[in-house]
Amino acid sequence: MSAFGLFRSVPSAPASIASEPVFTRLDYLAFTVLTAINAAAIGWFALYWMRLDGWATSVVLWLATALIVRYLAIHQMRWFTLLLMRRPLPRPARPGWRVAAVTTFVPEHEPLEMLEQTVEALVAMDYPHDVWVLDEGDDERVRALCRRLGAHHFSRRNRPDYQTKTGPFQARSKHGNYNAWLHEHGFESYDLIAAFDPDHVPRPHFLTSVLGYFDDPEVGYVQAAQVYYNQRASFIARGAAEETYAYYSSIQMAYHGLGHPVVTGCHQTHRATALRAVGGFSAHDADDLLLTLHYRAAGWKGVYVPRILAKGLTPVDWAGYLRQQRRWARSVLDIKLRHHPKLAGRMAPLDRLVSLLHGLYYLQGITALLALAVLLYIQATGRVPGFITYTTGAYAVGLFLVLRLTDFYRQRFFLDRRAEWGVLWRASVLQLAKWPFLLVAFVEAVRGRKSTYDITPKIGTPERQYLLVWPHLLILLLLAAALAIGLLTGRGTDPSILGWTALTAFTSGLFIWSETWGFPEPYDRSLYPG
C-alpha cells in the first residue's frame, strides 16, 4: 500500500462530534521551526556518525547505532503525533439516559475510608444516576456504608457461576467483578456505565462533561484524563505522575484525532450496548488496553476529553510502584504478543501500526541490559571502540539538547501546565531504577506467565520490602568484577569508561540507599482529600 493509501485509510474522530485542532497558527509556525531544527540536528549527528571508522568490524558500533535509532524513532513518532491532536468541543448531556456510576472494592486490600470518599463523590455527581459498589468481600461494613450514602451494593462472593478460574467471570479479578454485575444488572438496566477505581474521586460535573458525546451512535466509550491528587506525597509519587503528563495530554489527544483514545481503567464511561457487543470487560490483566483493541476491531469510536474530571492515587513507595510497573509491562507486552495479531487484521493500516507501537516503551529493559553489557565488556577488556571519544560525546550532547528543546515545547499541551511544567528529572530517575523489573516482565510475557489478582497499594506499605536492593546490588557486583578484571590486566583504565562505570555504580548505589535508609517518605494524610 502506498503512503497515500495508508493515510487515506486513517480512522478519525466520530464525524458528528465537533472537535477542534489543538494547534493555533503560532503552534504550526513553532512546530515547523522546531522540526527544521530537529532535522538539522539529527542530520548533523548522522553525518558525523556515518563517517566513523569500524563499520566493517565493530559489533559495538552496530549495537550503539541500533540503540540510537530506537531512541530517535520513538522521539520522532511522539513529536509528529502532535499534528494529530484534536480536542472535542463541550457537548451538553441530554436528559433521559439511564446511567450507572460503578466502583469495585476488595475489603481485605483497600481501606474503607478511601471507598467512602469515592462513593460520596459518585453520589454527588450532578446528572441523575445510580451508584453501585461491587464488593468482592460481601462485607457488612460496605453494605452499611452503601445504605448510609444511598448507593446500591452488589457482591458475587457466594455465586460460583461468577467465580470461574479464567474467562470473563474470573475470580479475584476486576474484570470478573464488573462482568458479573453487568450480566446481573448493568446490561439490562442502564444505557451508559461510568466505571471508577475506588481511589478515583470524580468532580460533580463529571457525568455532564462526558455523556453528551454519546448522542453520536458511533461512540462506544468516552475517556477522561488520569491525574493524581497525591503527587506531593513522596518523590516516587511525583516521579510516577511525571511519567503520565505527556500521555494524558498530547498522546491521548492524538489518539482522539484518530478516533480511538486508549481506555484507561481509572475511570471510563461506556455505552452498554457497545460494551455488550465486545463481550464486556476483557478477560486480561490489562483489560482496559485489550478492550480498546476490541472496540477498534468492532468499529466503535471513542472520545477523549482532555480535562481533569477526577483525581486518584499513585504509588508512594518503591514496593507499590515497582510491582505496578512490572504488572503493567507484563500485561501490555502479552497483548502485543498474543492478542494484537488476532485483532490487527480488522483495523485500518495506520491504526494497526499505532496500536502496535503503543506501550513498546516497556521494552526499555532490553535496551538498558544491552547498554550495561557493552559497558561491562569494555571495562573488562579495555577494548574501547574508536567511536567513543570526547568529540562523539559533544555531538551526542548537542543532539540531546535539541531534542530536549522539543520536549519542552510539548509541555505546552500538558493539562495542568502550571503544576506540571519543568525538567521532569524524577521520571528519569524512576526509569533508571525500574529497568530490571521491566526486563523480568518481558521474560514473563514471552513465557506467557499469568499473574494473580494484585491490587497496588497507594498509601505506602507498612514495612520495607527491598525490591530494588537485589537487582542493583547485582549490577554493583558485575561492575566491580569488570573493573577488577580491567585494572588487574592493565586494560581497563580508559578515563571515559572509568567515568561511566563510576556513574553507573553511583546510580545503583543510590537506589539501594533509597530503599534501605531513604525512601519511602512519611505518609502525609493532609495531601489527600476527604
PDB file of C-alpha atoms in Angstrom, residues 102-265:
ATOM      1  CA  VAL A 102     -19.856   1.903  39.428  1.00  0.00           C
ATOM      2  CA  THR A 103     -16.787   1.186  41.548  1.00  0.00           C
ATOM      3  CA  THR A 104     -15.178  -2.015  42.807  1.00  0.00           C
ATOM      4  CA  PHE A 105     -13.881  -2.788  46.275  1.00  0.00           C
ATOM      5  CA  VAL A 106     -11.790  -5.530  47.907  1.00  0.00           C
ATOM      6  CA  PRO A 107     -12.162  -5.170  51.700  1.00  0.00           C
ATOM      7  CA  GLU A 108      -9.033  -7.087  52.693  1.00  0.00           C
ATOM      8  CA  HIS A 109      -6.794  -4.949  50.462  1.00  0.00           C
ATOM      9  CA  GLU A 110      -8.355  -1.464  50.348  1.00  0.00           C
ATOM     10  CA  PRO A 111      -9.244   0.955  53.160  1.00  0.00           C
ATOM     11  CA  LEU A 112     -12.910   1.621  53.807  1.00  0.00           C
ATOM     12  CA  GLU A 113     -12.169   5.343  54.282  1.00  0.00           C
ATOM     13  CA  MET A 114     -10.960   5.534  50.681  1.00  0.00           C
ATOM     14  CA  LEU A 115     -14.141   3.885  49.410  1.00  0.00           C
ATOM     15  CA  GLU A 116     -16.304   6.217  51.474  1.00  0.00           C
ATOM     16  CA  GLN A 117     -14.680   9.280  49.984  1.00  0.00           C
ATOM     17  CA  THR A 118     -15.156   7.925  46.445  1.00  0.00           C
ATOM     18  CA  VAL A 119     -18.781   6.868  46.938  1.00  0.00           C
ATOM     19  CA  GLU A 120     -19.658  10.251  48.429  1.00  0.00           C
ATOM     20  CA  ALA A 121     -18.255  11.906  45.293  1.00  0.00           C
ATOM     21  CA  LEU A 122     -20.030   9.431  42.992  1.00  0.00           C
ATOM     22  CA  VAL A 123     -23.378  10.124  44.645  1.00  0.00           C
ATOM     23  CA  ALA A 124     -22.799  13.886  44.409  1.00  0.00           C
ATOM     24  CA  MET A 125     -22.368  13.935  40.603  1.00  0.00           C
ATOM     25  CA  ASP A 126     -24.899  16.259  39.016  1.00  0.00           C
ATOM     26  CA  TYR A 127     -26.639  14.061  36.392  1.00  0.00           C
ATOM     27  CA  PRO A 128     -29.395  11.645  37.556  1.00  0.00           C
ATOM     28  CA  HIS A 129     -27.745   8.274  38.099  1.00  0.00           C
ATOM     29  CA  ASP A 130     -27.449   5.214  40.308  1.00  0.00           C
ATOM     30  CA  VAL A 131     -24.273   4.366  42.230  1.00  0.00           C
ATOM     31  CA  TRP A 132     -23.120   0.770  42.648  1.00  0.00           C
ATOM     32  CA  VAL A 133     -20.355  -0.705  44.801  1.00  0.00           C
ATOM     33  CA  LEU A 134     -19.152  -4.105  43.575  1.00  0.00           C
ATOM     34  CA  ASP A 135     -17.907  -5.632  46.811  1.00  0.00           C
ATOM     35  CA  GLU A 136     -15.705  -8.713  46.376  1.00  0.00           C
ATOM     36  CA  GLY A 137     -15.880  -9.487  50.092  1.00  0.00           C
ATOM     37  CA  ASP A 138     -19.621  -9.012  50.695  1.00  0.00           C
ATOM     38  CA  ASP A 139     -18.587  -7.028  53.765  1.00  0.00           C
ATOM     39  CA  GLU A 140     -21.312  -5.852  56.137  1.00  0.00           C
ATOM     40  CA  ARG A 141     -19.396  -2.590  56.683  1.00  0.00           C
ATOM     41  CA  VAL A 142     -19.587  -1.903  52.954  1.00  0.00           C
ATOM     42  CA  ARG A 143     -23.303  -2.716  52.941  1.00  0.00           C
ATOM     43  CA  ALA A 144     -23.845  -0.253  55.791  1.00  0.00           C
ATOM     44  CA  LEU A 145     -21.823   2.425  54.015  1.00  0.00           C
ATOM     45  CA  CYS A 146     -23.930   1.962  50.860  1.00  0.00           C
ATOM     46  CA  ARG A 147     -27.164   2.248  52.816  1.00  0.00           C
ATOM     47  CA  ARG A 148     -25.954   5.402  54.554  1.00  0.00           C
ATOM     48  CA  LEU A 149     -24.740   7.130  51.375  1.00  0.00           C
ATOM     49  CA  GLY A 150     -27.527   5.999  49.050  1.00  0.00           C
ATOM     50  CA  ALA A 151     -25.590   3.538  46.871  1.00  0.00           C
ATOM     51  CA  HIS A 152     -26.513   0.055  45.671  1.00  0.00           C
ATOM     52  CA  HIS A 153     -24.463  -2.936  46.828  1.00  0.00           C
ATOM     53  CA  PHE A 154     -23.526  -5.986  44.742  1.00  0.00           C
ATOM     54  CA  SER A 155     -21.347  -8.973  45.519  1.00  0.00           C
ATOM     55  CA  ARG A 156     -20.574 -12.148  43.593  1.00  0.00           C
ATOM     56  CA  ARG A 157     -18.878 -13.775  46.578  1.00  0.00           C
ATOM     57  CA  ASN A 158     -21.417 -16.568  47.023  1.00  0.00           C
ATOM     58  CA  ARG A 159     -22.091 -17.034  43.304  1.00  0.00           C
ATOM     59  CA  PRO A 160     -19.957 -19.932  41.965  1.00  0.00           C
ATOM     60  CA  ASP A 161     -21.223 -19.229  38.433  1.00  0.00           C
ATOM     61  CA  TYR A 162     -19.418 -15.882  38.645  1.00  0.00           C
ATOM     62  CA  GLN A 163     -16.229 -17.316  40.194  1.00  0.00           C
ATOM     63  CA  THR A 164     -14.532 -19.149  37.315  1.00  0.00           C
ATOM     64  CA  LYS A 165     -10.809 -19.869  37.085  1.00  0.00           C
ATOM     65  CA  THR A 166     -10.435 -17.962  33.798  1.00  0.00           C
ATOM     66  CA  GLY A 167     -12.560 -16.056  31.339  1.00  0.00           C
ATOM     67  CA  PRO A 168     -14.961 -13.118  31.706  1.00  0.00           C
ATOM     68  CA  PHE A 169     -16.029 -14.102  35.249  1.00  0.00           C
ATOM     69  CA  GLN A 170     -12.567 -14.916  36.544  1.00  0.00           C
ATOM     70  CA  ALA A 171     -12.412 -14.984  40.330  1.00  0.00           C
ATOM     71  CA  ARG A 172     -10.265 -12.397  42.096  1.00  0.00           C
ATOM     72  CA  SER A 173     -10.108 -10.073  39.091  1.00  0.00           C
ATOM     73  CA  LYS A 174     -11.522  -6.634  38.395  1.00  0.00           C
ATOM     74  CA  HIS A 175     -12.906  -7.616  35.010  1.00  0.00           C
ATOM     75  CA  GLY A 176     -14.645 -10.638  36.549  1.00  0.00           C
ATOM     76  CA  ASN A 177     -16.240  -8.431  39.190  1.00  0.00           C
ATOM     77  CA  TYR A 178     -17.527  -5.951  36.605  1.00  0.00           C
ATOM     78  CA  ASN A 179     -18.781  -8.620  34.213  1.00  0.00           C
ATOM     79  CA  ALA A 180     -20.738 -10.379  36.941  1.00  0.00           C
ATOM     80  CA  TRP A 181     -22.545  -7.122  37.751  1.00  0.00           C
ATOM     81  CA  LEU A 182     -23.072  -6.329  34.069  1.00  0.00           C
ATOM     82  CA  HIS A 183     -24.803  -9.653  33.476  1.00  0.00           C
ATOM     83  CA  GLU A 184     -26.885  -9.353  36.633  1.00  0.00           C
ATOM     84  CA  HIS A 185     -27.857  -5.689  36.363  1.00  0.00           C
ATOM     85  CA  GLY A 186     -25.820  -3.440  34.087  1.00  0.00           C
ATOM     86  CA  PHE A 187     -26.656  -4.532  30.572  1.00  0.00           C
ATOM     87  CA  GLU A 188     -30.413  -4.655  31.106  1.00  0.00           C
ATOM     88  CA  SER A 189     -30.903  -1.687  33.422  1.00  0.00           C
ATOM     89  CA  TYR A 190     -28.628   1.040  32.051  1.00  0.00           C
ATOM     90  CA  ASP A 191     -27.756   2.819  28.821  1.00  0.00           C
ATOM     91  CA  LEU A 192     -24.424   4.262  29.981  1.00  0.00           C
ATOM     92  CA  ILE A 193     -21.975   2.959  32.555  1.00  0.00           C
ATOM     93  CA  ALA A 194     -19.243   5.032  34.213  1.00  0.00           C
ATOM     94  CA  ALA A 195     -16.663   2.793  35.900  1.00  0.00           C
ATOM     95  CA  PHE A 196     -14.295   4.151  38.568  1.00  0.00           C
ATOM     96  CA  ASP A 197     -11.413   2.710  40.532  1.00  0.00           C
ATOM     97  CA  PRO A 198     -12.162   3.043  44.255  1.00  0.00           C
ATOM     98  CA  ASP A 199      -9.363   5.588  44.743  1.00  0.00           C
ATOM     99  CA  HIS A 200     -10.540   7.931  41.966  1.00  0.00           C
ATOM    100  CA  VAL A 201     -12.689  10.818  43.138  1.00  0.00           C
ATOM    101  CA  PRO A 202     -14.841  12.447  40.422  1.00  0.00           C
ATOM    102  CA  ARG A 203     -15.811  16.093  40.338  1.00  0.00           C
ATOM    103  CA  PRO A 204     -19.534  16.911  40.480  1.00  0.00           C
ATOM    104  CA  HIS A 205     -19.692  17.753  36.762  1.00  0.00           C
ATOM    105  CA  PHE A 206     -18.022  14.508  35.601  1.00  0.00           C
ATOM    106  CA  LEU A 207     -21.133  12.969  34.039  1.00  0.00           C
ATOM    107  CA  THR A 208     -22.421  16.180  32.451  1.00  0.00           C
ATOM    108  CA  SER A 209     -18.975  16.607  30.874  1.00  0.00           C
ATOM    109  CA  VAL A 210     -18.885  13.204  29.155  1.00  0.00           C
ATOM    110  CA  LEU A 211     -22.426  11.989  28.485  1.00  0.00           C
ATOM    111  CA  GLY A 212     -23.214  14.412  25.650  1.00  0.00           C
ATOM    112  CA  TYR A 213     -20.796  12.650  23.296  1.00  0.00           C
ATOM    113  CA  PHE A 214     -22.931   9.504  23.360  1.00  0.00           C
ATOM    114  CA  ASP A 215     -25.533  11.274  21.241  1.00  0.00           C
ATOM    115  CA  ASP A 216     -23.388  10.061  18.341  1.00  0.00           C
ATOM    116  CA  PRO A 217     -24.326   6.377  17.842  1.00  0.00           C
ATOM    117  CA  GLU A 218     -20.765   5.581  16.697  1.00  0.00           C
ATOM    118  CA  VAL A 219     -19.332   6.459  20.100  1.00  0.00           C
ATOM    119  CA  GLY A 220     -18.824   3.407  22.281  1.00  0.00           C
ATOM    120  CA  TYR A 221     -16.808   4.981  25.084  1.00  0.00           C
ATOM    121  CA  VAL A 222     -15.550   8.276  26.477  1.00  0.00           C
ATOM    122  CA  GLN A 223     -12.266   8.601  28.334  1.00  0.00           C
ATOM    123  CA  ALA A 224     -11.046  11.482  30.514  1.00  0.00           C
ATOM    124  CA  ALA A 225      -7.584  12.225  31.842  1.00  0.00           C
ATOM    125  CA  GLN A 226      -5.987  10.346  34.722  1.00  0.00           C
ATOM    126  CA  VAL A 227      -4.487  12.736  37.266  1.00  0.00           C
ATOM    127  CA  TYR A 228      -3.169  12.070  40.769  1.00  0.00           C
ATOM    128  CA  TYR A 229      -4.036  14.156  43.816  1.00  0.00           C
ATOM    129  CA  ASN A 230      -1.235  12.715  45.988  1.00  0.00           C
ATOM    130  CA  GLN A 231       1.688  13.783  43.786  1.00  0.00           C
ATOM    131  CA  ARG A 232       3.352  15.602  46.666  1.00  0.00           C
ATOM    132  CA  ALA A 233       3.158  12.563  48.956  1.00  0.00           C
ATOM    133  CA  SER A 234       6.680  11.387  48.060  1.00  0.00           C
ATOM    134  CA  PHE A 235       9.464  11.581  45.496  1.00  0.00           C
ATOM    135  CA  ILE A 236       8.181   8.367  43.922  1.00  0.00           C
ATOM    136  CA  ALA A 237       4.611   9.643  43.709  1.00  0.00           C
ATOM    137  CA  ARG A 238       5.786  12.788  41.922  1.00  0.00           C
ATOM    138  CA  GLY A 239       8.011  10.801  39.550  1.00  0.00           C
ATOM    139  CA  ALA A 240       5.203   8.360  38.738  1.00  0.00           C
ATOM    140  CA  ALA A 241       2.943  11.309  37.972  1.00  0.00           C
ATOM    141  CA  GLU A 242       5.589  12.932  35.750  1.00  0.00           C
ATOM    142  CA  GLU A 243       5.655   9.784  33.643  1.00  0.00           C
ATOM    143  CA  THR A 244       1.995  10.336  32.740  1.00  0.00           C
ATOM    144  CA  TYR A 245       1.886  14.044  31.842  1.00  0.00           C
ATOM    145  CA  ALA A 246       2.566  13.664  28.113  1.00  0.00           C
ATOM    146  CA  TYR A 247       0.443  10.541  27.753  1.00  0.00           C
ATOM    147  CA  TYR A 248      -2.709  12.087  29.184  1.00  0.00           C
ATOM    148  CA  SER A 249      -2.300  15.268  27.172  1.00  0.00           C
ATOM    149  CA  SER A 250      -0.702  15.192  23.734  1.00  0.00           C
ATOM    150  CA  ILE A 251      -0.666  11.423  23.147  1.00  0.00           C
ATOM    151  CA  GLN A 252      -4.289  10.778  24.104  1.00  0.00           C
ATOM    152  CA  MET A 253      -5.427  13.864  22.154  1.00  0.00           C
ATOM    153  CA  ALA A 254      -3.647  12.417  19.107  1.00  0.00           C
ATOM    154  CA  TYR A 255      -5.443   9.106  19.627  1.00  0.00           C
ATOM    155  CA  HIS A 256      -8.687  11.057  19.842  1.00  0.00           C
ATOM    156  CA  GLY A 257      -7.859  12.569  16.463  1.00  0.00           C
ATOM    157  CA  LEU A 258      -7.645   9.004  15.146  1.00  0.00           C
ATOM    158  CA  GLY A 259     -10.977   8.130  16.756  1.00  0.00           C
ATOM    159  CA  HIS A 260      -9.608   5.620  19.263  1.00  0.00           C
ATOM    160  CA  PRO A 261      -8.212   7.000  22.516  1.00  0.00           C
ATOM    161  CA  VAL A 262      -6.978   4.299  24.849  1.00  0.00           C
ATOM    162  CA  VAL A 263      -9.399   3.175  27.551  1.00  0.00           C
ATOM    163  CA  THR A 264      -7.855   3.712  30.972  1.00  0.00           C
ATOM    164  CA  GLY A 265      -9.045   1.666  33.922  1.00  0.00           C
TER     165      GLY A 265
END
